[in-house]
GROMACS .gro file of C-alpha atoms in nm:
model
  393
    1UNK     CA    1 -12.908  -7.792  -0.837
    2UNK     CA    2 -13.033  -7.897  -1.208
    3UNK     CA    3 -12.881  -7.740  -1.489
    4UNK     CA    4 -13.208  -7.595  -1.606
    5UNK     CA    5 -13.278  -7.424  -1.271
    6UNK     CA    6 -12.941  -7.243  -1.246
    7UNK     CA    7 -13.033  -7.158  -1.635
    8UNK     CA    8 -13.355  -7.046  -1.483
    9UNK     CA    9 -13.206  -6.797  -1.212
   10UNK     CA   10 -12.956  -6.709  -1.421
   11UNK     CA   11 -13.226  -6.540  -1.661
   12UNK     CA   12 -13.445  -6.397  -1.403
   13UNK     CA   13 -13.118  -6.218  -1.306
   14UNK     CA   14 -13.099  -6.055  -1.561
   15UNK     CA   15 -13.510  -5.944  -1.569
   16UNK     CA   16 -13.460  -5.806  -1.232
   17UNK     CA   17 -13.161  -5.605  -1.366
   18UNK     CA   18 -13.360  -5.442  -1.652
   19UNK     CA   19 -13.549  -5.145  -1.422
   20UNK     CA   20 -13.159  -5.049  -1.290
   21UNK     CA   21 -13.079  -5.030  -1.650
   22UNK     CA   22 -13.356  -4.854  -1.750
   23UNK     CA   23 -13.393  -4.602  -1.481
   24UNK     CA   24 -12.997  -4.513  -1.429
   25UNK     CA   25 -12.805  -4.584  -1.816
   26UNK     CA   26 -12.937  -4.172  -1.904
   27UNK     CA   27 -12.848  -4.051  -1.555
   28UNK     CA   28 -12.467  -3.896  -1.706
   29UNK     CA   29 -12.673  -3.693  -1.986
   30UNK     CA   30 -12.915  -3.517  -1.731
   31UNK     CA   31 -12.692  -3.171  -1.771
   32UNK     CA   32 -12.664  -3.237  -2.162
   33UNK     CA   33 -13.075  -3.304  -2.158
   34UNK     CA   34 -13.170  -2.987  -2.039
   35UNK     CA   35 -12.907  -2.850  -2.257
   36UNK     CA   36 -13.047  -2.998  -2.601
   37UNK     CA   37 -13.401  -2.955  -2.478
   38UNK     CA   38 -13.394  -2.648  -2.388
   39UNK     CA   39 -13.538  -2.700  -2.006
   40UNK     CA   40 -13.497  -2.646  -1.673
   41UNK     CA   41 -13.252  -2.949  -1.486
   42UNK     CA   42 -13.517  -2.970  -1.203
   43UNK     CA   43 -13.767  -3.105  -1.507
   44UNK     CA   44 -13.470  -3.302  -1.624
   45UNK     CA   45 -13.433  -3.429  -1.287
   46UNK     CA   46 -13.825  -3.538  -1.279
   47UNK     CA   47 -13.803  -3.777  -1.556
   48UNK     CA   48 -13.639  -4.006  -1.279
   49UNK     CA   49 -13.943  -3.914  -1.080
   50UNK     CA   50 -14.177  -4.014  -1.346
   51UNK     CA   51 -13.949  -4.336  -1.404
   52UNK     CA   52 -13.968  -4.447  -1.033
   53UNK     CA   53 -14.359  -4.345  -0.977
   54UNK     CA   54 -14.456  -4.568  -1.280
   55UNK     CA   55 -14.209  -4.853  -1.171
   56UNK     CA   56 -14.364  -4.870  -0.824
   57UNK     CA   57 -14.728  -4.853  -0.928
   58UNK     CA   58 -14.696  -5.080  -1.163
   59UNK     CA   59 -14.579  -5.349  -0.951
   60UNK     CA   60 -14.965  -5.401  -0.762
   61UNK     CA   61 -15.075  -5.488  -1.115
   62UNK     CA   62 -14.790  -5.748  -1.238
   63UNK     CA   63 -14.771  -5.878  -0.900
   64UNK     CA   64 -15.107  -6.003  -0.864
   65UNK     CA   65 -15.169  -6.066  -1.222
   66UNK     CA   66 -14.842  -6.348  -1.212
   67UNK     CA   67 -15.095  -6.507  -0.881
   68UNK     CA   68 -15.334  -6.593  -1.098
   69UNK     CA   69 -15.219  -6.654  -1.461
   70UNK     CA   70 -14.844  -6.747  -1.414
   71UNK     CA   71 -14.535  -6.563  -1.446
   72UNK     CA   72 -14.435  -6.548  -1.808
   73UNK     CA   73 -14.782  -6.351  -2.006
   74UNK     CA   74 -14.695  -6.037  -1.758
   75UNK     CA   75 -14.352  -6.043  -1.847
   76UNK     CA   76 -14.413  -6.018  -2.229
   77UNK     CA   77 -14.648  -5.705  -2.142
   78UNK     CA   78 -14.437  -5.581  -1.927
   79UNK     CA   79 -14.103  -5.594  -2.159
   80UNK     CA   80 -14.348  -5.479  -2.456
   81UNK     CA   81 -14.428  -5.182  -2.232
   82UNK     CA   82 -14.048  -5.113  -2.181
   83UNK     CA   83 -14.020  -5.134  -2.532
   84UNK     CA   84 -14.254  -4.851  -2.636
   85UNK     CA   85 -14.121  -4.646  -2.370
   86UNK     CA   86 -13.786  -4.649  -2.490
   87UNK     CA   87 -13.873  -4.603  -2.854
   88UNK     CA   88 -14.099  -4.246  -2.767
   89UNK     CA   89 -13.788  -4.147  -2.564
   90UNK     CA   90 -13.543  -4.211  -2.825
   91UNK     CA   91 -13.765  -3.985  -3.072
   92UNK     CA   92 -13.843  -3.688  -2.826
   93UNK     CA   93 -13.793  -3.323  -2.906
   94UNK     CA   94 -13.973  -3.227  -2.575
   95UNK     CA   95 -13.908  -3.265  -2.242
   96UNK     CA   96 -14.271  -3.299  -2.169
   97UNK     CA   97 -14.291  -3.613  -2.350
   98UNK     CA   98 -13.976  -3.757  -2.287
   99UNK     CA   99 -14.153  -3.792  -1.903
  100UNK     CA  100 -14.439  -3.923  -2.091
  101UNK     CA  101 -14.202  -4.198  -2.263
  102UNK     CA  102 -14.001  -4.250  -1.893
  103UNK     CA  103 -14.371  -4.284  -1.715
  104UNK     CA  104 -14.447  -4.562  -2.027
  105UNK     CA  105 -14.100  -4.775  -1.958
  106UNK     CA  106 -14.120  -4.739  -1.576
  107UNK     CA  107 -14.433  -4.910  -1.623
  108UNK     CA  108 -14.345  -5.157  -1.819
  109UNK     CA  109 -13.950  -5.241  -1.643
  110UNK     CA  110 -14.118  -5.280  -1.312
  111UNK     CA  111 -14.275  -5.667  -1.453
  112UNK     CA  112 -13.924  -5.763  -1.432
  113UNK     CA  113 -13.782  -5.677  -1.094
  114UNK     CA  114 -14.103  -5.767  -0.938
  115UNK     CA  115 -14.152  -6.108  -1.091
  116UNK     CA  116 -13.823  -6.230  -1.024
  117UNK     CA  117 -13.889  -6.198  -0.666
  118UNK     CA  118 -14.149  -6.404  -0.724
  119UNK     CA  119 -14.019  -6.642  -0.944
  120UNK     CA  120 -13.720  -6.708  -0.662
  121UNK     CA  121 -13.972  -6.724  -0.433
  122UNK     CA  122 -14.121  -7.032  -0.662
  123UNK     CA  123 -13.801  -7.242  -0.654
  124UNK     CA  124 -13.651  -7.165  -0.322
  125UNK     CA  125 -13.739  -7.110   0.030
  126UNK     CA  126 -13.581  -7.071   0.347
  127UNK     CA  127 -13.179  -6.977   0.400
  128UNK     CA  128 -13.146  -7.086   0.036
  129UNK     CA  129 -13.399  -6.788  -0.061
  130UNK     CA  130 -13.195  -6.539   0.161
  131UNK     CA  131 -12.839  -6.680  -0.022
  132UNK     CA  132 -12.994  -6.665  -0.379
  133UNK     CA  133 -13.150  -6.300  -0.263
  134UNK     CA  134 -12.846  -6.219  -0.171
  135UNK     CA  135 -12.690  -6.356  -0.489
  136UNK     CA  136 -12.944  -6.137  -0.658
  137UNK     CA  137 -12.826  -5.830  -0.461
  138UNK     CA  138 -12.476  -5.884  -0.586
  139UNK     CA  139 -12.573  -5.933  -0.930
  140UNK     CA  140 -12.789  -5.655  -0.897
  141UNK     CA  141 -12.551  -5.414  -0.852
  142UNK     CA  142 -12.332  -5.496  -1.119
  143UNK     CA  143 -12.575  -5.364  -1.294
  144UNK     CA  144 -12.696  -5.065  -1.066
  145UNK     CA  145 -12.304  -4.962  -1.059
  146UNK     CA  146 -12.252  -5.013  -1.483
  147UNK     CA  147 -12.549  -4.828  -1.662
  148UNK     CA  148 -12.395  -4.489  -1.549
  149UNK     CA  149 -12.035  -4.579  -1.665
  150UNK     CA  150 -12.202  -4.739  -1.971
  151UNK     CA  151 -12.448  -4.424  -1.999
  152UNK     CA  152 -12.109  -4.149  -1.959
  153UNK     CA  153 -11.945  -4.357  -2.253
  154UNK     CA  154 -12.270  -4.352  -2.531
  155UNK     CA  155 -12.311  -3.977  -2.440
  156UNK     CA  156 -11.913  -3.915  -2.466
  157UNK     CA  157 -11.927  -4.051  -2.754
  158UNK     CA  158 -12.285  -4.009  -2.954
  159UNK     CA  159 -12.513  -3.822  -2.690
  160UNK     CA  160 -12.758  -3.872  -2.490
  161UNK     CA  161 -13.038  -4.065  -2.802
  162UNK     CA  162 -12.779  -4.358  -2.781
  163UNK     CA  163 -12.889  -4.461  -2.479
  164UNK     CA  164 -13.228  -4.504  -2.531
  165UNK     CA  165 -13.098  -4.657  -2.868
  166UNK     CA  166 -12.940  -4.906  -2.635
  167UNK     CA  167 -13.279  -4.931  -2.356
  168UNK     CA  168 -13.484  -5.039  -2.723
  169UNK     CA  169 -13.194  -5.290  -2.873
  170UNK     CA  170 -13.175  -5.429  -2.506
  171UNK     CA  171 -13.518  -5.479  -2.391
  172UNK     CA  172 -13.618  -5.639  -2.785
  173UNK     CA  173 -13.357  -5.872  -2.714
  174UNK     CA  174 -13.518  -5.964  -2.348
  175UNK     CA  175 -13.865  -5.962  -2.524
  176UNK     CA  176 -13.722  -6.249  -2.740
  177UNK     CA  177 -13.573  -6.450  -2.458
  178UNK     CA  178 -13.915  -6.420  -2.272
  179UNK     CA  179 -14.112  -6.568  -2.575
  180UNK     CA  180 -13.909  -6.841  -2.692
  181UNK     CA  181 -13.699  -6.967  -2.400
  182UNK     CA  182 -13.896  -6.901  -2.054
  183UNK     CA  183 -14.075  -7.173  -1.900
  184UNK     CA  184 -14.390  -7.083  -1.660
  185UNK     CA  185 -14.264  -7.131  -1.270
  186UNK     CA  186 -14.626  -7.062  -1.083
  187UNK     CA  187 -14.706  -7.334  -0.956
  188UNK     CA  188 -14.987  -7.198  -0.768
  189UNK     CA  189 -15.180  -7.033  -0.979
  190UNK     CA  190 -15.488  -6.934  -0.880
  191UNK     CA  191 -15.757  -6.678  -1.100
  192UNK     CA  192 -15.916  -6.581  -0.726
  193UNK     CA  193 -15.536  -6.357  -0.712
  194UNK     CA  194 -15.734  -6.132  -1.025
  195UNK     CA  195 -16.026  -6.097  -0.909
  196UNK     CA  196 -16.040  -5.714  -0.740
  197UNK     CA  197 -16.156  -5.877  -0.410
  198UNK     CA  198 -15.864  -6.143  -0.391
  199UNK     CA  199 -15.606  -5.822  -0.454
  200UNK     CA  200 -15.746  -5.625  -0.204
  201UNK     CA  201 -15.747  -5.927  -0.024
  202UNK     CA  202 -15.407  -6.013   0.003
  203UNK     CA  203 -15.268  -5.664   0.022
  204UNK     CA  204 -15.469  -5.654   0.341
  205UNK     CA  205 -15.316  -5.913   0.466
  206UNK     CA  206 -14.966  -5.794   0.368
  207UNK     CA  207 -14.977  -5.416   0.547
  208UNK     CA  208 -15.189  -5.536   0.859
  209UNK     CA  209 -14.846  -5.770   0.882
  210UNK     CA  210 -14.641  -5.569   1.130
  211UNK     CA  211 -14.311  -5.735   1.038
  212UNK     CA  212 -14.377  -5.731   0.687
  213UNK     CA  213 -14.454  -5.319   0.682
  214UNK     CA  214 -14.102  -5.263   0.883
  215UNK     CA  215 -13.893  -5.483   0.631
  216UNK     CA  216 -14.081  -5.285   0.337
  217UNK     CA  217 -13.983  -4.952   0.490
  218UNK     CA  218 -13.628  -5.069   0.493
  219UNK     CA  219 -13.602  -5.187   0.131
  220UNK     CA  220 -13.794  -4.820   0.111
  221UNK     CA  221 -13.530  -4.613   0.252
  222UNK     CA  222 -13.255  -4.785   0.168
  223UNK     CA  223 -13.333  -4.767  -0.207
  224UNK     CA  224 -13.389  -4.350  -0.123
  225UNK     CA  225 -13.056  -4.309  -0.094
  226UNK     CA  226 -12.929  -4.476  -0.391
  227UNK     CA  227 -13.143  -4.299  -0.645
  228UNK     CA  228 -13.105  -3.962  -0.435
  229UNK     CA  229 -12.720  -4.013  -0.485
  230UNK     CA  230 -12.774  -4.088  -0.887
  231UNK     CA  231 -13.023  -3.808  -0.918
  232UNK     CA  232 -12.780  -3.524  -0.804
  233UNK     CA  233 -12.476  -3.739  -0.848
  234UNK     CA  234 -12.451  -3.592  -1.241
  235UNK     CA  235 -12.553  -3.256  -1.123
  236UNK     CA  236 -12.287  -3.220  -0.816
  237UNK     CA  237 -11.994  -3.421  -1.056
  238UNK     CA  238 -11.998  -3.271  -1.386
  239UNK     CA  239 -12.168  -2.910  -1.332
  240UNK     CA  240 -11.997  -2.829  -0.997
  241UNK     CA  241 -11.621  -3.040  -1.004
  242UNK     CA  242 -11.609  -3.015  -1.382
  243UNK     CA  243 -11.561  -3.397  -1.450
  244UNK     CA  244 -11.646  -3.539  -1.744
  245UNK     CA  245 -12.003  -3.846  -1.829
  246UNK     CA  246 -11.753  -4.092  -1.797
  247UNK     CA  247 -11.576  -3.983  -1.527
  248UNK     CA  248 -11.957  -3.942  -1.336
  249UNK     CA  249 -11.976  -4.297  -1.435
  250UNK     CA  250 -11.670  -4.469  -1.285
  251UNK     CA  251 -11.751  -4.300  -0.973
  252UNK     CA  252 -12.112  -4.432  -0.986
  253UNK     CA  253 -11.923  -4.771  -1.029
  254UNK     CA  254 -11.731  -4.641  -0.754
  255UNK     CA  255 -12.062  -4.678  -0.524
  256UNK     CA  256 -12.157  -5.005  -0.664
  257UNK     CA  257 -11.814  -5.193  -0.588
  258UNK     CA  258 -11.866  -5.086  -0.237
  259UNK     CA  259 -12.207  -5.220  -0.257
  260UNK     CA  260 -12.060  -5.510  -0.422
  261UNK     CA  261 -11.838  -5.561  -0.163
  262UNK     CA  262 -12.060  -5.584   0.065
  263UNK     CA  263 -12.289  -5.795  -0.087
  264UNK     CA  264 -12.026  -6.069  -0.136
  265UNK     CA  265 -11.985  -6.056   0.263
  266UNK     CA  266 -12.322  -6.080   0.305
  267UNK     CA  267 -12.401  -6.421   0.091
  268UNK     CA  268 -12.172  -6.586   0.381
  269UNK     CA  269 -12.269  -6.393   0.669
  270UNK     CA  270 -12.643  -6.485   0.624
  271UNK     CA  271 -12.588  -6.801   0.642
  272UNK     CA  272 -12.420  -6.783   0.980
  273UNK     CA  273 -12.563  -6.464   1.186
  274UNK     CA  274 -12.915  -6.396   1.213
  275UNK     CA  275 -13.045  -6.157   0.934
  276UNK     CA  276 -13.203  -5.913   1.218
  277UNK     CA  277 -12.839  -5.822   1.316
  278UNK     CA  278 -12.723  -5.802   0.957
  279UNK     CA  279 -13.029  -5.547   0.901
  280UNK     CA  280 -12.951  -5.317   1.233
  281UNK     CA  281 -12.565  -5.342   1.092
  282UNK     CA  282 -12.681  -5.186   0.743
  283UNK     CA  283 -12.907  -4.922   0.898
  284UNK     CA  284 -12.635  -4.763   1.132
  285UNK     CA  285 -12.397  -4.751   0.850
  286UNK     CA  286 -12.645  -4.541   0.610
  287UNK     CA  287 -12.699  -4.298   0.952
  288UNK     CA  288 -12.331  -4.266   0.981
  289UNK     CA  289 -12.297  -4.175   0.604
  290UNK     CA  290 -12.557  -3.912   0.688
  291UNK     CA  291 -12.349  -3.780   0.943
  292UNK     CA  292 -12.065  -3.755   0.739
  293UNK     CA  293 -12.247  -3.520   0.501
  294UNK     CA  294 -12.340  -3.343   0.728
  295UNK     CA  295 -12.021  -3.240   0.921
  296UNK     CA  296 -11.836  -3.195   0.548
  297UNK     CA  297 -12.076  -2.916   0.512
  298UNK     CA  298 -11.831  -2.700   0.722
  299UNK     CA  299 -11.551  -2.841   0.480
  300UNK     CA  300 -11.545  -2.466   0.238
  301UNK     CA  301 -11.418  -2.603  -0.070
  302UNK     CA  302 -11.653  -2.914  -0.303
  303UNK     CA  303 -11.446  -3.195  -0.334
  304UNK     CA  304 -11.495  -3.584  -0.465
  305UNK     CA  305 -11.375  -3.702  -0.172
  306UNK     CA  306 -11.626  -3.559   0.080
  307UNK     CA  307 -11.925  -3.718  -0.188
  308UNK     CA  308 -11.820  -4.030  -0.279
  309UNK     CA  309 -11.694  -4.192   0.080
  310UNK     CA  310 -12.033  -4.111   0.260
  311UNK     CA  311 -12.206  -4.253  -0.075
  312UNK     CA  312 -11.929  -4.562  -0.037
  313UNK     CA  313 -12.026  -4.599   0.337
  314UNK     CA  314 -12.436  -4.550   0.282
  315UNK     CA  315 -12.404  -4.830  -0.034
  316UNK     CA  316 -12.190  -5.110   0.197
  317UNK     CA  317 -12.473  -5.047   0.460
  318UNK     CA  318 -12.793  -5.070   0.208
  319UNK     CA  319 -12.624  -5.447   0.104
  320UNK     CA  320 -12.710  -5.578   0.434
  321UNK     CA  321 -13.057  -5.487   0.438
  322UNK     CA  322 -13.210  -5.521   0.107
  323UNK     CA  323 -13.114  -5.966   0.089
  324UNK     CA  324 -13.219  -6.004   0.466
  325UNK     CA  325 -13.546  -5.785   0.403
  326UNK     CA  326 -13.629  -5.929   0.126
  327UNK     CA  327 -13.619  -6.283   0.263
  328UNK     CA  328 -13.788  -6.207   0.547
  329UNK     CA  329 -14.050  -6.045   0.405
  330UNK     CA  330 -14.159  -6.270   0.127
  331UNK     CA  331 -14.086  -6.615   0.363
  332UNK     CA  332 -14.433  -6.641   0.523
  333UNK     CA  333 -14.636  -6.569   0.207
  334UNK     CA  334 -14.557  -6.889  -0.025
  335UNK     CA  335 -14.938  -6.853  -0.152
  336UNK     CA  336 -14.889  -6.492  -0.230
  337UNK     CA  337 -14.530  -6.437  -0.359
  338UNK     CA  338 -14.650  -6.247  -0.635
  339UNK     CA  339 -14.852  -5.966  -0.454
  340UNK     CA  340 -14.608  -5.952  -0.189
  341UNK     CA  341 -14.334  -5.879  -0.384
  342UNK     CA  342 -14.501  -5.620  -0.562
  343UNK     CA  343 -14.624  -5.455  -0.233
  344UNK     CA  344 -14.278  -5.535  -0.100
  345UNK     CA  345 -14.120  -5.350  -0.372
  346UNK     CA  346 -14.365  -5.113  -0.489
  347UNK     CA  347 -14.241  -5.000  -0.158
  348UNK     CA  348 -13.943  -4.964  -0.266
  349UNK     CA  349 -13.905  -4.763  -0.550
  350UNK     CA  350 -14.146  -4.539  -0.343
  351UNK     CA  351 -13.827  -4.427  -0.141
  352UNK     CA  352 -13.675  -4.368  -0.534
  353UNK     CA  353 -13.975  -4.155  -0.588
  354UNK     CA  354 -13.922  -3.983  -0.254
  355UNK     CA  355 -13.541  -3.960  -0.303
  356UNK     CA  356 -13.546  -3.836  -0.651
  357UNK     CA  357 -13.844  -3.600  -0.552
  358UNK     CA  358 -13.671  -3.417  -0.272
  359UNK     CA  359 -13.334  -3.376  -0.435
  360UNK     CA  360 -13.579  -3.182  -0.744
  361UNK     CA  361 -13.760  -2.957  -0.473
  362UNK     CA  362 -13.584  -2.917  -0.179
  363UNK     CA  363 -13.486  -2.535  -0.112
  364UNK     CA  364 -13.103  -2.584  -0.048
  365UNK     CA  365 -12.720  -2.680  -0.266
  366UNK     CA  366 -12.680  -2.971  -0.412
  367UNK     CA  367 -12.471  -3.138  -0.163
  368UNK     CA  368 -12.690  -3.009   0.140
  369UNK     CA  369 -12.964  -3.193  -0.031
  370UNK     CA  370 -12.808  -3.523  -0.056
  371UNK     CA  371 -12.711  -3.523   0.276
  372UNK     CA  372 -13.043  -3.430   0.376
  373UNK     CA  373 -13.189  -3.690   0.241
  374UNK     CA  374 -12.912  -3.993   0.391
  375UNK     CA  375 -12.934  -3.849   0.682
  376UNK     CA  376 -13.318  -3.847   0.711
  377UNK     CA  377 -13.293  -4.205   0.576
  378UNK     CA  378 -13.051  -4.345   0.789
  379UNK     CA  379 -13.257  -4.236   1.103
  380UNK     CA  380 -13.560  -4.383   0.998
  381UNK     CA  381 -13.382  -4.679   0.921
  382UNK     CA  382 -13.224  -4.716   1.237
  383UNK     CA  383 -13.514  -4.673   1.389
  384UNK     CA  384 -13.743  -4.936   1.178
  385UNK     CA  385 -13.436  -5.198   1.255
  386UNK     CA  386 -13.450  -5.214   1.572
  387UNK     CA  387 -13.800  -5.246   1.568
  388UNK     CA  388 -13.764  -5.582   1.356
  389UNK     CA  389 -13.454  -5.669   1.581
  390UNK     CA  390 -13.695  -5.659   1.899
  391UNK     CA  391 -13.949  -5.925   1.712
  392UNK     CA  392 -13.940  -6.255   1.789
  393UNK     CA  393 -13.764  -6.496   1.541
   0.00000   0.00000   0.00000
């Protein structure tokens, strides 16, 4: 591979990491939030709603828009989006528009994630796009697993406006590296991917694909749990077992180094064993997680232990199934790769929306919630799995 190209992934890495950042550094200062602000922690709890709603919506317009006039002009709107967001949280006295500033960035940090499916999708193809997804997913989570531990230190140290100090410093510096050093990758451009007709179009074409929809649900679940486990993660560590920000962040990082893990395992295994049996793998893990929570809700006492090895077991099992899905999903759709990636994952931070939503609403403890919710996900995962496992290659 040329120099520049590895240079190439190497930066669109780091784009795709910038929603994780964005959406989890602030998770350890939820409790101190509603403290400072005065508020309720269920509105606390929906500015990761508001994140996640923005961040999947505003994939259908990046996605297409990269179709028709290349990859880099939505980026710069997108990071100057991000940019603005983080600068009206930073300055907030009110919860109220502190969602208003998360709904801004969400909008903005989704250009990242979704182009860089895209932009993969441009130089690769085939078992090389399911190793460099699968690259991705490793990277990925190094950043998934460090904004919390990051997050516990700033608010340790100078609460929770330092890490929006840090979103602003860190997405300015991404701005610049957009403008100055990012070549275009698109290829196949085309101004017909615009034009309302085209969109529609091609997101037809996407959700009448059967196989497509069932890989999207996957990615949809699978990213449910993850968000419903950082959404009442701070609330179940630090309010209920007394640990400290930091210490809620090493056991996010906890999560992530079993998603790590298995990430690492998967770059080799996909190469070998067919990604439908990686996939059905994955799912039964995040069911069995779910089943885990919910027999620990006879255990009387809270502990760490009974949270964080379901939440170990649920993340090993999610890093078979995003790679594969994502591969398989964007393969057939070389013309597309914009708008399918943004349906593809518009889909899934839908399931962060629908994790983060029920752990705000639903009527029972902490802990019964979050098992609720892997438990619910693991099912449907199971079940979607084995509908993809029964399609022909």
């Amino acid at each position: 591979m040329k120099k520049s190209v590895k240079w190439l992934v190497v930066i669109s890495l780091i784009f795709a990491s910038f929603g994780q950042v964005a959406s989890d550094l602030y998770v350890p200062s939820l409790p101190n939030i509603a403290l400072d602000l005065n508020t309720k922690k269920e509105l606390v709890q929906l500015t990761v709603t508001a994140f996640m709603l923005t961040y999947s919506i505003a994939r259908l317009f990046f996605g297409p828009l990269s179709d028709g006039i290349g990859r880099k002009g939505p980026l710069l709107i997108g990071f100057g989006l991000a940019l603005l967001g983080s600068t009206i949280c930073l300055f907030t006295y009110s919860i109220y528009v502190l969602i208003f500033g998360r709904l801004i960035q969400g909008f903005g940090a989704a250009a990242g994630s979704v182009l860089t499916a895209a932009i993969l999708r441009d130089l690769f193809k085939g078992r090389l796009l399911a190793r460099f997804n699968s690259f991705l997913a490793f990277i990925n989570i190094i950043f998934i697993a460090s904004p919390p531990l990051i997050g516990g230190y700033l608010e340790e140290f100078w609460g929770w406006r330092s890490t929006f100090a840090f979103l602003f410093f860190y997405t300015l510096i991404i701005l610049v590296v957009v403008a100055l050093f990012f070549p275009e990758t698109n290829k196949n451009k085309n101004v017909d991917n615009i034009k309302l007709k085209g969109i529609m179009l091609n997101i037809k074409t996407l959700m009448g694909n059967r196989l497509f929809m069932c890989y999207s649900f996957l990615v949809m679940f699978g990213y449910a749990v993850g968000i419903a486990w950082l959404t009442s993660g701070a609330i179940l560590i630090q309010k209920q077992l007394n640990y400290s920000p930091v210490a809620f962040g090493w056991f996010a990082l906890i999560g992530g180094c079993a998603y790590s893990f298995g990430a690492m395992i998967n770059s080799v295994l996909v190469m070998k064993v067919k990604s439908k049996y990686l996939i059905l793998f994955g799912s039964f893990l995040i069911l069995v997680a779910g089943i885990f929570f919910m027999v620990c809700l006879a255990v009387p006492t809270l502990n760490i232990f009974i949270i964080m090895i379901p939440i170990m077991i649920s993340y090993f099992g999610a890093s078979y199934i995003f790679p594969s899905s994502y591969s398989g999903a964007m393969s057939p759709f070389p013309n597309m790769a914009g708008s399918a990636s943004a349906v593809l994952s518009s889909m899934q931070i839908l399931g962060g929306v629908f994790g983060s939503l029920l752990i705000a609403v639903l009527p029972l403890v902490s802990y019964a919630k979050l098992g609720t919710v892997v438990l619910f996900c693991g099912v449907v995962s199971l079940f979607v799995s084995l509908i993809v496992f029964k399609c022909k290659d």
